[in-house]
XYZ file of N, CA and C in Angstrom:
378
model
N 0.845 -1.185 0.000
C 0.000 0.000 0.000
C 0.883 1.239 0.000
N 0.569 2.168 -0.867
C 1.321 3.419 -0.977
C 0.384 4.556 -0.596
N 0.845 5.392 0.287
C 0.065 6.576 0.660
C 0.698 7.817 0.037
N -0.151 8.681 -0.486
C 0.289 9.906 -1.141
C -0.383 11.093 -0.463
N 0.414 12.075 -0.105
C -0.118 13.255 0.568
C 0.350 14.497 -0.176
N -0.613 15.221 -0.753
C -0.300 16.448 -1.471
C -0.317 17.640 -0.517
N 0.468 18.641 -0.869
C 0.453 19.893 -0.123
C 0.892 21.014 -1.049
N 0.697 22.243 -0.589
C 1.171 23.387 -1.344
C 0.117 24.152 -2.103
N -1.109 23.655 -2.089
C -2.158 24.382 -2.775
C -2.525 25.663 -2.043
N -3.357 26.476 -2.690
C -3.786 27.715 -2.065
C -4.400 28.655 -3.060
N -4.538 29.897 -2.636
C -5.118 30.953 -3.460
C -3.992 31.843 -3.980
N -4.013 32.094 -5.272
C -2.978 32.907 -5.891
C -3.618 33.761 -6.967
N -3.033 34.906 -7.240
C -3.554 35.764 -8.293
C -3.057 35.311 -9.659
N -3.762 35.730 -10.681
C -3.343 35.438 -12.054
C -1.901 35.890 -12.267
N -1.124 35.005 -12.868
C 0.278 35.294 -13.103
C 1.199 34.836 -11.996
N 0.626 34.390 -10.912
C 1.416 33.951 -9.764
C 1.944 32.532 -9.913
N 2.609 32.081 -8.876
C 3.241 30.765 -8.875
C 2.895 30.001 -7.602
N 2.914 28.707 -7.733
C 2.769 27.808 -6.591
C 3.620 26.578 -6.849
N 4.041 25.929 -5.781
C 4.698 24.640 -5.916
C 3.959 23.616 -5.084
N 3.478 22.613 -5.766
C 2.809 21.504 -5.093
C 3.818 20.409 -4.786
N 3.601 19.754 -3.666
C 4.435 18.622 -3.278
C 3.550 17.410 -3.057
N 4.115 16.263 -3.293
C 3.403 15.008 -3.035
C 4.396 14.066 -2.371
N 4.159 13.795 -1.105
C 5.023 12.891 -0.353
C 4.446 11.489 -0.404
N 5.291 10.529 -0.723
C 4.843 9.156 -0.893
C 5.497 8.229 0.121
N 4.738 7.242 0.531
C 5.319 6.175 1.335
C 5.844 5.115 0.377
N 6.528 4.128 0.910
C 7.012 3.071 0.040
C 8.516 3.087 -0.082
N 9.100 1.918 -0.004
C 10.554 1.820 -0.011
C 11.140 1.859 -1.405
N 10.292 1.722 -2.416
C 10.799 1.688 -3.787
C 10.275 2.866 -4.600
N 10.157 4.009 -3.943
C 9.615 5.201 -4.605
C 10.392 5.517 -5.866
N 11.687 5.312 -5.853
C 12.505 5.687 -7.000
C 12.119 4.945 -8.269
N 11.395 3.864 -8.138
C 10.968 3.096 -9.315
C 9.571 3.469 -9.790
N 8.874 4.336 -9.048
C 7.504 4.677 -9.404
C 7.451 5.694 -10.543
N 6.458 5.570 -11.376
C 6.064 6.667 -12.250
C 5.059 7.509 -11.472
N 5.277 8.806 -11.448
C 4.416 9.705 -10.685
C 3.708 10.667 -11.624
N 2.431 10.860 -11.368
C 1.647 11.750 -12.220
C 0.908 12.803 -11.418
N 0.609 13.891 -12.090
C -0.265 14.934 -11.545
C -1.481 15.057 -12.443
N -2.629 15.116 -11.813
C -3.891 15.307 -12.508
C -4.656 16.411 -11.801
N -5.668 16.937 -12.465
C -6.477 17.973 -11.829
C -7.930 17.833 -12.244
N -8.799 18.324 -11.367
C -10.227 18.308 -11.665
C -10.819 19.648 -11.289
N -11.313 20.336 -12.295
C -11.978 21.620 -12.099
C -13.455 21.381 -11.820
N -14.118 22.330 -11.196
C -15.549 22.163 -10.892
C -16.354 21.877 -12.150
N -17.142 20.828 -12.090
C -18.007 20.484 -13.208
C -17.308 19.811 -14.368
N -16.027 19.509 -14.211
C -15.277 18.890 -15.307
C -14.692 17.563 -14.861
N -14.285 16.784 -15.833
C -13.646 15.515 -15.531
C -12.185 15.754 -15.136
N -11.671 14.801 -14.399
C -10.264 14.885 -14.030
C -9.404 14.709 -15.284
N -8.343 15.520 -15.356
C -7.508 15.492 -16.549
C -6.033 15.406 -16.182
N -5.272 14.901 -17.133
C -3.831 14.777 -16.965
C -3.170 16.145 -16.981
N -2.141 16.309 -16.128
C -1.379 17.546 -16.096
C 0.081 17.281 -16.447
N 0.708 16.366 -15.708
C 2.128 16.100 -15.913
C 2.485 14.748 -15.314
N 3.585 14.178 -15.794
C 4.052 12.914 -15.246
C 5.554 12.814 -15.398
N 6.138 12.031 -14.496
C 7.583 11.826 -14.534
C 7.854 10.359 -14.227
N 8.676 9.744 -15.049
C 8.981 8.335 -14.846
C 10.090 8.168 -13.822
N 10.464 6.935 -13.582
C 11.477 6.654 -12.573
C 12.804 7.327 -12.908
N 13.100 7.466 -14.186
C 14.379 8.041 -14.575
C 14.399 9.561 -14.484
N 13.217 10.162 -14.495
C 13.148 11.616 -14.488
C 13.462 12.258 -15.823
N 13.735 11.445 -16.810
C 14.080 11.965 -18.136
C 12.802 12.182 -18.937
N 12.766 13.265 -19.698
C 11.647 13.575 -20.598
C 10.295 13.490 -19.903
N 10.015 14.362 -18.968
C 8.681 14.384 -18.359
C 7.602 14.658 -19.396
N 6.385 14.322 -19.023
C 5.237 14.511 -19.898
C 4.377 15.654 -19.360
N 3.818 16.428 -20.299
C 2.966 17.555 -19.916
C 1.745 17.637 -20.810
N 0.649 18.075 -20.225
C -0.499 18.440 -21.034
C -0.161 19.704 -21.810
N -0.739 19.826 -22.988
C -0.457 20.994 -23.820
C -0.788 22.298 -23.099
N -1.814 22.262 -22.290
C -2.287 23.484 -21.635
C -1.316 24.010 -20.574
N -0.368 23.176 -20.155
C 0.549 23.620 -19.095
C 2.000 23.647 -19.546
N 2.267 23.216 -20.755
C 3.647 23.205 -21.256
C 4.241 24.605 -21.219
N 5.460 24.667 -20.741
C 6.143 25.957 -20.641
C 5.822 26.721 -19.379
N 4.809 26.288 -18.637
C 4.435 26.980 -17.397
C 4.645 26.106 -16.166
N 4.445 24.803 -16.314
C 4.552 23.868 -15.197
C 5.784 22.996 -15.393
N 6.392 22.603 -14.269
C 7.526 21.691 -14.298
C 7.347 20.631 -13.222
N 7.442 19.381 -13.635
C 7.358 18.271 -12.693
C 8.779 17.778 -12.410
N 9.031 17.464 -11.152
C 10.345 16.964 -10.768
C 10.185 16.014 -9.593
N 11.250 15.313 -9.267
C 11.180 14.368 -8.163
C 12.464 14.401 -7.359
N 12.331 14.099 -6.085
C 13.472 13.949 -5.198
C 13.324 12.579 -4.545
N 14.026 11.614 -5.063
C 13.864 10.248 -4.567
C 14.377 10.095 -3.134
N 15.316 10.922 -2.747
C 15.811 10.852 -1.369
C 14.735 11.256 -0.366
N 13.793 12.066 -0.834
C 12.700 12.528 0.025
C 11.376 11.860 -0.298
N 11.379 10.929 -1.228
C 10.122 10.278 -1.643
C 9.062 11.314 -2.020
N 9.473 12.306 -2.751
C 8.574 13.416 -3.043
C 8.634 13.795 -4.521
N 7.474 14.104 -5.062
C 7.377 14.642 -6.403
C 6.781 16.045 -6.298
N 7.238 16.916 -7.178
C 6.825 18.319 -7.131
C 6.161 18.729 -8.441
N 5.321 19.736 -8.338
C 4.778 20.376 -9.530
C 4.940 21.875 -9.322
N 5.907 22.439 -10.009
C 6.128 23.876 -9.964
C 5.254 24.521 -11.023
N 4.438 25.468 -10.599
C 3.479 26.093 -11.501
C 3.747 27.589 -11.559
N 3.952 28.083 -12.757
C 4.173 29.514 -12.990
C 3.094 30.049 -13.923
N 2.997 31.381 -13.970
C 2.051 32.048 -14.871
C 0.660 31.443 -14.760
N 0.218 31.291 -13.552
C -1.079 30.651 -13.327
C -2.223 31.489 -13.864
N -3.221 30.795 -14.344
C -4.402 31.409 -14.949
C -5.644 30.909 -14.225
N -6.731 31.658 -14.292
C -7.972 31.183 -13.651
C -8.381 29.790 -14.122
N -8.038 29.467 -15.352
C -8.373 28.142 -15.888
C -7.596 27.017 -15.202
N -6.577 27.347 -14.452
C -5.819 26.341 -13.714
C -6.473 26.000 -12.377
N -7.511 26.718 -12.030
C -8.215 26.445 -10.777
C -8.787 25.037 -10.791
N -8.419 24.257 -9.790
C -8.843 22.856 -9.737
C -8.316 22.225 -8.454
N -8.797 21.030 -8.188
C -8.160 20.185 -7.186
C -7.087 19.382 -7.911
N -5.882 19.441 -7.387
C -4.752 18.749 -8.001
C -4.448 17.475 -7.217
N -4.321 16.388 -7.964
C -4.064 15.080 -7.379
C -2.723 14.540 -7.871
N -1.993 13.903 -6.991
C -0.855 13.138 -7.471
C -1.233 11.661 -7.464
N -0.567 10.927 -8.309
C -0.852 9.507 -8.470
C 0.452 8.760 -8.671
N 0.447 7.514 -8.250
C 1.636 6.678 -8.356
C 1.343 5.402 -9.128
N 2.251 5.102 -10.021
C 2.220 3.832 -10.730
C 3.404 3.043 -10.201
N 3.162 1.938 -9.515
C 4.261 1.227 -8.862
C 4.813 0.106 -9.726
N 4.007 -0.363 -10.674
C 4.468 -1.419 -11.565
C 5.208 -0.799 -12.741
N 6.062 -1.585 -13.342
C 6.784 -1.117 -14.507
C 5.799 -0.625 -15.563
N 6.105 0.526 -16.126
C 5.210 1.128 -17.105
C 5.948 1.340 -18.412
N 5.355 0.834 -19.480
C 5.946 1.039 -20.798
C 5.112 1.981 -21.656
N 3.888 2.231 -21.226
C 3.013 3.114 -21.990
C 3.257 4.568 -21.593
N 2.772 5.476 -22.413
C 2.832 6.901 -22.081
C 1.984 7.147 -20.838
N 2.533 7.758 -19.811
C 1.848 7.814 -18.509
C 0.840 8.938 -18.367
N -0.059 9.049 -19.316
C -1.024 10.142 -19.274
C -2.435 9.692 -18.933
N -2.687 8.424 -18.931
C -4.033 7.929 -18.656
C -4.212 7.614 -17.185
N -5.309 8.029 -16.619
C -5.572 7.835 -15.196
C -5.582 6.363 -14.814
N -6.092 5.545 -15.711
C -6.246 4.121 -15.399
C -4.911 3.399 -15.241
N -3.820 4.029 -15.621
C -2.508 3.409 -15.480
C -1.975 3.483 -14.049
N -2.586 4.325 -13.231
C -2.055 4.591 -11.907
C -2.722 3.729 -10.838
N -1.900 3.342 -9.861
C -2.348 2.419 -8.826
C -2.847 3.107 -7.556
N -2.260 4.232 -7.227
C -2.592 4.922 -5.978
C -2.775 6.408 -6.241
N -3.655 6.994 -5.426
C -3.997 8.410 -5.578
C -3.980 9.105 -4.229
N -3.580 10.370 -4.268
C -3.708 11.198 -3.085
C -5.106 11.783 -2.985
N -5.340 12.533 -1.933
C -6.667 13.105 -1.699
C -6.845 14.464 -2.355
N -5.775 15.024 -2.844
C -5.899 16.260 -3.598
C -5.619 17.507 -2.781
N -5.219 18.550 -3.488
C -5.002 19.860 -2.871
C -5.613 20.918 -3.785
N -6.312 21.862 -3.187
C -7.031 22.861 -3.971
C -6.093 23.980 -4.410
N -6.175 24.304 -5.683
C -5.481 25.467 -6.236
C -6.539 26.395 -6.812
N -6.547 27.622 -6.344
C -7.496 28.615 -6.830
C -6.730 29.820 -7.343
N -7.000 30.179 -8.594
C -6.338 31.315 -9.222
C -7.384 32.397 -9.445
N -7.185 33.515 -8.810
C -8.148 34.608 -8.922
C -7.761 35.530 -10.070
N -8.778 36.083 -10.711
C -8.527 36.982 -11.854
C -8.428 38.430 -11.404
């Protein structure tokens, strides 16, 4: 069982920045693929970013490319989502997810992930 705890959400003005953190349990965190997803009010949950065990070539949704950066610190069992130039459209609950089994597919689909955090609210005011 892997537990994921997100933090770092909050209220920010348009153009501002936030850094989300996701702390994971598990002794083999360095082998996990980690993803970030978000769900805005009235919308389905969508992919935001993902990083594989190697940390090479992270994946991003088109809507956040150039503004968000996903990274990981395996020594701390933590994955981060640095968000810049935030827009009201980024307002959502942000979830981190962990894929603990070896993954060969592109890690953008929710169904690929084994564990989910409870989410952290990000609100961007205009």
